[in-house]
PDB file of C-alpha atoms in Angstrom:
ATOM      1  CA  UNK J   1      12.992  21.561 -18.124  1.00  0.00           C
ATOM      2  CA  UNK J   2       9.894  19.134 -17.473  1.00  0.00           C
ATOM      3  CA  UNK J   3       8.604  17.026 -20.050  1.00  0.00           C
ATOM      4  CA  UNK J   4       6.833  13.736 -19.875  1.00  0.00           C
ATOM      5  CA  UNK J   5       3.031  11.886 -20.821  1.00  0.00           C
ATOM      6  CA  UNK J   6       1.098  10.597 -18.332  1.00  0.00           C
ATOM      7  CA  UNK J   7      -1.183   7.463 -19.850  1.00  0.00           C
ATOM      8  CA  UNK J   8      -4.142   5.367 -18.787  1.00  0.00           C
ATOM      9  CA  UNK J   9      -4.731   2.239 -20.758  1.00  0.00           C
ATOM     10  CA  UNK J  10      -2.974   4.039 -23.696  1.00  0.00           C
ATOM     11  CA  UNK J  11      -4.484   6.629 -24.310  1.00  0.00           C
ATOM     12  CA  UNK J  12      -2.554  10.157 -22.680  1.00  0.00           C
ATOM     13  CA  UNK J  13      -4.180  12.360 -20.651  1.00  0.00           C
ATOM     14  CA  UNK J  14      -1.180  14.880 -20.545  1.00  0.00           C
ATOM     15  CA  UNK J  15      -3.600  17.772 -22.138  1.00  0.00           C
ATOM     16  CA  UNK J  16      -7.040  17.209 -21.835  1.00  0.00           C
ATOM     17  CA  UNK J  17      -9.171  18.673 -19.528  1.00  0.00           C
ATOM     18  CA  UNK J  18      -9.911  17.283 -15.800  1.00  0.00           C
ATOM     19  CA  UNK J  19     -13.526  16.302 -16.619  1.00  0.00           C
ATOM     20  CA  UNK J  20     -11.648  14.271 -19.527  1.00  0.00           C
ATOM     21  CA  UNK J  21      -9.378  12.649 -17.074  1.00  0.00           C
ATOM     22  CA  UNK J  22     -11.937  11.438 -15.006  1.00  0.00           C
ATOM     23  CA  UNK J  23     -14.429  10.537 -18.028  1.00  0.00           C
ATOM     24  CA  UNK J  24     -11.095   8.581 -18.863  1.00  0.00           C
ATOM     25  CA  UNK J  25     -11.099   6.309 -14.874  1.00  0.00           C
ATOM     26  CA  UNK J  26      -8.388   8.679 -13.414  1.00  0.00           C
ATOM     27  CA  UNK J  27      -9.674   9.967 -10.059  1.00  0.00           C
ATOM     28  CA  UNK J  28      -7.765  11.805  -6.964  1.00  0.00           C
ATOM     29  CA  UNK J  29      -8.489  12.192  -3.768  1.00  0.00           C
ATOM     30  CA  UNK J  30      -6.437  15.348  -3.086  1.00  0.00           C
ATOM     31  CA  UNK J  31      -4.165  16.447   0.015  1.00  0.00           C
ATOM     32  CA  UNK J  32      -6.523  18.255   2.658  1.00  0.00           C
ATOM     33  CA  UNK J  33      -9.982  16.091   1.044  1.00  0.00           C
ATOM     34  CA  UNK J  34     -10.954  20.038  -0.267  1.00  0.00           C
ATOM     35  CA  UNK J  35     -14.361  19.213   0.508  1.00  0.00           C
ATOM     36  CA  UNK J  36     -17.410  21.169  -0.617  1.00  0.00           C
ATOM     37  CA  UNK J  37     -17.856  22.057   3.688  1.00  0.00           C
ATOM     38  CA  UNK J  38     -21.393  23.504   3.388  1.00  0.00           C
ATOM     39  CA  UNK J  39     -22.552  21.331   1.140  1.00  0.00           C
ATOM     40  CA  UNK J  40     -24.284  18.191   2.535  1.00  0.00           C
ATOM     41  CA  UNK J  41     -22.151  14.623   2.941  1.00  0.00           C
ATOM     42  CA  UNK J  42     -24.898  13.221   0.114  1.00  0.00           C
ATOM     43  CA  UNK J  43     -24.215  16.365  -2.205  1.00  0.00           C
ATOM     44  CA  UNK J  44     -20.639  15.889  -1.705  1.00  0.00           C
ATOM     45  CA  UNK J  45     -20.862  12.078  -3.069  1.00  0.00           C
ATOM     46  CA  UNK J  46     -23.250  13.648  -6.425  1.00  0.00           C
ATOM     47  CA  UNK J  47     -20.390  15.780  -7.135  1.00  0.00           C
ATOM     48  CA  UNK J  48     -18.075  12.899  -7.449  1.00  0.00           C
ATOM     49  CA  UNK J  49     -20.767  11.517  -9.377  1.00  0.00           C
ATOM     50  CA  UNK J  50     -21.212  14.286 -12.080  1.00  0.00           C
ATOM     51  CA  UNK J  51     -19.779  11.945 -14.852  1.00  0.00           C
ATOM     52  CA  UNK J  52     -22.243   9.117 -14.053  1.00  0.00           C
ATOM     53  CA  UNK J  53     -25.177   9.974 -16.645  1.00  0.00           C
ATOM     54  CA  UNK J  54     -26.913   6.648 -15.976  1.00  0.00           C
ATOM     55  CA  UNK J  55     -29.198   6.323 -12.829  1.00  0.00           C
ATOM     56  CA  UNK J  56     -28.922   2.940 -11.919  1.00  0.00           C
ATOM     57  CA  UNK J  57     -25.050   3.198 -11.945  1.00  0.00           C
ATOM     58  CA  UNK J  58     -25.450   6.086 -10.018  1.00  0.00           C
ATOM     59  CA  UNK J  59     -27.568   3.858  -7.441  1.00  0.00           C
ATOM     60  CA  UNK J  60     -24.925   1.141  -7.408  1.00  0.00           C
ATOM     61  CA  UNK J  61     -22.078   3.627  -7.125  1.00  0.00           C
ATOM     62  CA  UNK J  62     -23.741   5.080  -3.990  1.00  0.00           C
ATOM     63  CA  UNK J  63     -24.907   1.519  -2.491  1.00  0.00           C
ATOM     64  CA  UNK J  64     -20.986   0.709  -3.128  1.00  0.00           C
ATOM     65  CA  UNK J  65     -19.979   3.619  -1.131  1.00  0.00           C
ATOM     66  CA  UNK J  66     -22.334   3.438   1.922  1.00  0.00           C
ATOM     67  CA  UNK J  67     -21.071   0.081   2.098  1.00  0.00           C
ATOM     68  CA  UNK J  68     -18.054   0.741   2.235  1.00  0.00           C
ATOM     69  CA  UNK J  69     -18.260   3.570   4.654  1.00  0.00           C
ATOM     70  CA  UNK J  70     -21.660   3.309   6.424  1.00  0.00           C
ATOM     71  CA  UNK J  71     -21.262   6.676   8.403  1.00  0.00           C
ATOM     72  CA  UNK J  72     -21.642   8.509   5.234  1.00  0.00           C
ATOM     73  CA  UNK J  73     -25.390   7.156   5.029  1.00  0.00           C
ATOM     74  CA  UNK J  74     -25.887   8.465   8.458  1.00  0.00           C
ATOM     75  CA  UNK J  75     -24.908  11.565   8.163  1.00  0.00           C
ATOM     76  CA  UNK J  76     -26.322  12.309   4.740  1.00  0.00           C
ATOM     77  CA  UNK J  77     -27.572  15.326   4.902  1.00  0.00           C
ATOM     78  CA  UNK J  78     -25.094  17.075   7.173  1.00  0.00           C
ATOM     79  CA  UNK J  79     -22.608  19.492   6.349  1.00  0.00           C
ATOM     80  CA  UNK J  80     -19.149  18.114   5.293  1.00  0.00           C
ATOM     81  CA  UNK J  81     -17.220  20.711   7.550  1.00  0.00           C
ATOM     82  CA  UNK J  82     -18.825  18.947  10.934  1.00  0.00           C
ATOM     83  CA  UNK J  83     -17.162  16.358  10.138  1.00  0.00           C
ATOM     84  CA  UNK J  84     -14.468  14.663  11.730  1.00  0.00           C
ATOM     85  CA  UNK J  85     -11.034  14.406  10.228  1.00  0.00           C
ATOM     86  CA  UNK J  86     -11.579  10.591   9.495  1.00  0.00           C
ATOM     87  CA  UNK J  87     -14.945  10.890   8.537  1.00  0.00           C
ATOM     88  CA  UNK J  88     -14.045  13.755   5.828  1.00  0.00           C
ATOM     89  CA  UNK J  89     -11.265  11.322   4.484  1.00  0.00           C
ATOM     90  CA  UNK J  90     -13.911   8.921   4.318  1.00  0.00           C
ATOM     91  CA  UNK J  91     -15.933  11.274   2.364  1.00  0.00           C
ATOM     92  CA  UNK J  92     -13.702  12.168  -0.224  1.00  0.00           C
ATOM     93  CA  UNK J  93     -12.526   8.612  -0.710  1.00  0.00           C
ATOM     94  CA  UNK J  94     -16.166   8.024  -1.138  1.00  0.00           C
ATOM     95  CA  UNK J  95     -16.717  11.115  -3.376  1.00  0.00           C
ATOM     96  CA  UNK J  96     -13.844   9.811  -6.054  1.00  0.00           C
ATOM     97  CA  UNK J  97     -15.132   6.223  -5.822  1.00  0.00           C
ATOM     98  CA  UNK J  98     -18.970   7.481  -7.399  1.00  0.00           C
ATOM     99  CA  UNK J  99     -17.482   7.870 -10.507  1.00  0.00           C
ATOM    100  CA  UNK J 100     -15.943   4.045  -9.976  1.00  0.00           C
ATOM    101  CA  UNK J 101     -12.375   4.848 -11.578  1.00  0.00           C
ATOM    102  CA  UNK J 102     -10.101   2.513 -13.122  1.00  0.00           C
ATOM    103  CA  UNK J 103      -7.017   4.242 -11.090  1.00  0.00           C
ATOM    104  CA  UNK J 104      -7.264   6.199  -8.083  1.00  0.00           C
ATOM    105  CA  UNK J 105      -4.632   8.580  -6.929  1.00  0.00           C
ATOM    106  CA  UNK J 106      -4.300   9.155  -3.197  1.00  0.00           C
ATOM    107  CA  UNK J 107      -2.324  11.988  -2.043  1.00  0.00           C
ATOM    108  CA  UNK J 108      -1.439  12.227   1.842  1.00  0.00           C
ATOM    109  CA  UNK J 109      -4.626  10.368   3.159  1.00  0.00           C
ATOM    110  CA  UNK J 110      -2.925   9.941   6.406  1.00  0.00           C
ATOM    111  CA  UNK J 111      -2.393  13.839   6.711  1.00  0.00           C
ATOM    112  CA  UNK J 112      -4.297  14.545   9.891  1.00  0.00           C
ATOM    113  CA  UNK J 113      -6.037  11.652  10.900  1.00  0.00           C
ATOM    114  CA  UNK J 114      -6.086   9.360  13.832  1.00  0.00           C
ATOM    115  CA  UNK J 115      -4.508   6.135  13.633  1.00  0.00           C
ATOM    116  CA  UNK J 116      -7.603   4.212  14.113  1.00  0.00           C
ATOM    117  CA  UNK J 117      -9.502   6.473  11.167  1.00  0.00           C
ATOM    118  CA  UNK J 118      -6.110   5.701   8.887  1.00  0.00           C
ATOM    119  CA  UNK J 119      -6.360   2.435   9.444  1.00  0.00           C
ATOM    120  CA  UNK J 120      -9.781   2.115   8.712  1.00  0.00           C
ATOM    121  CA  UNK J 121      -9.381   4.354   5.268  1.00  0.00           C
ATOM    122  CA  UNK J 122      -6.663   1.519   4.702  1.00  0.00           C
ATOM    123  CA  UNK J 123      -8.220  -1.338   4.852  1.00  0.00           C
ATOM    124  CA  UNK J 124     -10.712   0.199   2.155  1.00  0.00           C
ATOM    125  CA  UNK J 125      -8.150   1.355  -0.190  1.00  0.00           C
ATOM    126  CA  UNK J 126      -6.406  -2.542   0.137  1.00  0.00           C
ATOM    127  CA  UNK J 127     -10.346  -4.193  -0.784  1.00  0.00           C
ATOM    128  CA  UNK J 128     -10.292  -1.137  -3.641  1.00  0.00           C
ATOM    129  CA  UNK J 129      -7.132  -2.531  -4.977  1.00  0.00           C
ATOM    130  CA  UNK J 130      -7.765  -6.057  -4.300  1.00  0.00           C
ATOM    131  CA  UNK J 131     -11.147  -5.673  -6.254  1.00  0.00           C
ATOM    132  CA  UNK J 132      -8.871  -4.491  -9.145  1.00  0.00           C
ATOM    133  CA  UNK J 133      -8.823  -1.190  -9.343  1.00  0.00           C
ATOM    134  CA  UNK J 134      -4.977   0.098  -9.027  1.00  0.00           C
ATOM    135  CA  UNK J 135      -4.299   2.474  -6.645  1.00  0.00           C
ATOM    136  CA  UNK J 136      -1.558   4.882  -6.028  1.00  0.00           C
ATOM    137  CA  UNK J 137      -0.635   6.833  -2.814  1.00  0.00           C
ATOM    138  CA  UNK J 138       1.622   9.581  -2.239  1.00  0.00           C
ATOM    139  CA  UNK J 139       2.289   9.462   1.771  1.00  0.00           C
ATOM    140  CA  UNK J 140       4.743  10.312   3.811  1.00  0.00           C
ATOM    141  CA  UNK J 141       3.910   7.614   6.740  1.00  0.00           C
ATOM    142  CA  UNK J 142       6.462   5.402   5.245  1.00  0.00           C
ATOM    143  CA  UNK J 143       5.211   2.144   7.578  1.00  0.00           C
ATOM    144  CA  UNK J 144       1.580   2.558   6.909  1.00  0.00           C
ATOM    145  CA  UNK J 145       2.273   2.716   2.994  1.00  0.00           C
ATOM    146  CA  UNK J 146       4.950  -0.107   2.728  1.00  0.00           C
ATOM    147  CA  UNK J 147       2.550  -2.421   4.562  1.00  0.00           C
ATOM    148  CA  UNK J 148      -0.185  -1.842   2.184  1.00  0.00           C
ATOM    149  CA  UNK J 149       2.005  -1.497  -1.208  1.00  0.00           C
ATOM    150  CA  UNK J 150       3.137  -3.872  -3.695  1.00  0.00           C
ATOM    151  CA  UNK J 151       5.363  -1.700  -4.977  1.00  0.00           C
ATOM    152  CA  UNK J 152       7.037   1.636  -3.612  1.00  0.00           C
ATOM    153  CA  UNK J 153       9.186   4.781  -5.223  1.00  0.00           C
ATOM    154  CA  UNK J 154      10.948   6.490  -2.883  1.00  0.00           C
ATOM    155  CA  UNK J 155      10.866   9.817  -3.907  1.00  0.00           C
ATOM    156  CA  UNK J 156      13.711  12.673  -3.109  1.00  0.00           C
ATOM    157  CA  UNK J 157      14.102  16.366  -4.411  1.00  0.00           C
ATOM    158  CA  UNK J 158      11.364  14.933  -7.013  1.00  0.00           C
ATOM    159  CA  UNK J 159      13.735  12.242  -8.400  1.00  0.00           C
ATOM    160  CA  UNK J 160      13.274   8.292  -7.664  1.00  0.00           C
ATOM    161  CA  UNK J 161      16.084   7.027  -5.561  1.00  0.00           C
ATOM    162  CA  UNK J 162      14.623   3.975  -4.853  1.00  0.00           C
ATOM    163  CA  UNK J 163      12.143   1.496  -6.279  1.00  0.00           C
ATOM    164  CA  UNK J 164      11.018  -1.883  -5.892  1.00  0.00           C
ATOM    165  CA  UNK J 165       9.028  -5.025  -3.938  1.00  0.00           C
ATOM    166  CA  UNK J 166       7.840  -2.882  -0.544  1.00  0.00           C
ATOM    167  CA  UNK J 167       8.840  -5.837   1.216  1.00  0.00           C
ATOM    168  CA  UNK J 168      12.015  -5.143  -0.064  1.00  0.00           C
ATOM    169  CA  UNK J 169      11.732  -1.294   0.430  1.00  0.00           C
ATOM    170  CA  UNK J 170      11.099  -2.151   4.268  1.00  0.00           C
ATOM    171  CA  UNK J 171      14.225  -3.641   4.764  1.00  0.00           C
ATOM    172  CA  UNK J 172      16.630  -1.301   2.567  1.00  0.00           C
ATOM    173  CA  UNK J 173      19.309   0.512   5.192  1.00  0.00           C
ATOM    174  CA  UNK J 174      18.303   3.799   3.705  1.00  0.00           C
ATOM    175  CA  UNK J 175      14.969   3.574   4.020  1.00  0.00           C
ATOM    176  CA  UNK J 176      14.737   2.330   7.383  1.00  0.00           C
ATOM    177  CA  UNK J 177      17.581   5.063   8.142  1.00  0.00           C
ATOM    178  CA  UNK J 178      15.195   8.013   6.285  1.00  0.00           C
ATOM    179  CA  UNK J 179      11.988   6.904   7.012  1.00  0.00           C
ATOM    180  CA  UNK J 180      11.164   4.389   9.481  1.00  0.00           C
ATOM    181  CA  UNK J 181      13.100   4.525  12.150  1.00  0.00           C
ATOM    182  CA  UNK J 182      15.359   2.444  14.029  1.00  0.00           C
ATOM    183  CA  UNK J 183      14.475  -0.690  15.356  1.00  0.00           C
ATOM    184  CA  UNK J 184      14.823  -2.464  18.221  1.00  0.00           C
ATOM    185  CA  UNK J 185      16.324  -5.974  18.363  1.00  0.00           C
TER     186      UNK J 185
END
């Protein structure tokens, strides 16, 4: 049996509608970045942008985003699919971001990219969350995640069997054991 609410700033967004959720600040950026391939890297971003009914927000949103990720302005008008890896993670981090949510969800960014692309995706999410917007990933690159995180689950069969301080996570036997590795001394 599965039960359970899930709730932003109190209100619960167990069952409404997607659209809702993200009227509501929840945004994901899903496993495999499920682009829109054909579509250009600029009509990619106005997708993630399809709750913004204000233009100048719409302007900032976008100015926000090539910031952040200035290859996306370069390649505007390109297809998504030519792409590389990192540069379509960039995109669909940038595509949730035009709707500037109040909690992003991340699941596997790290699944297929280079470490230099990761670590630039990264550092973005860390000045997301540092901005204050919370962030939450779902990764299996156990290092990568602990470094960034203030605060881990370690998940297992879909149960918690571990929480706390990532700092503290890093350390924990088991967790070094499962999913970092041994070290050398």
């Amino acid at each position: 049996m599965h039960s359970g609410d899930i709730r932003l700033h109190g209100t619960s967004l167990t069952r409404i509608r997607p659209e809702r959720v993200v009227r509501h600040g929840l945004v994901q950026v899903p496993q495999g970045r499920l682009l829109f391939a054909e579509m250009s890297v600029e009509e990619n971003l106005e997708m993630g942008a399809y709750t913004v009914r204000d233009s100048a927000a719409f302007a900032a949103a976008l100015e926000r985003v090539h910031a952040m990720f200035p290859v996306l302005r370069e390649r505007a008008r390109q297809p998504a699919a030519v792409l590389s890896g990192g540069e379509q993670q960039m995109l669909a981090l940038g595509r949730a971001l035009m709707s500037s949510p109040r909690c992003l969800l991340l699941d596997e960014p790290s699944l297929g990219l280079a470490p230099k692309a990761l670590d630039t995706i990264l550092d973005v999410v860390e000045r997301i969350r540092a901005a204050g917007t919370p962030v939450l990933i779902a990764d299996q690159n156990a290092r990568k995640v602990l470094q960034l995180a203030q605060y881990c689950y370690v998940l297992e069969n879909g149960r918690i069997a571990l929480e706390g301080d990532s700092r503290r996570l890093s350390s924990h036997p088991g967790v070094i054991a499962s999913y970092l590795g041994a070290t050398e001394s």
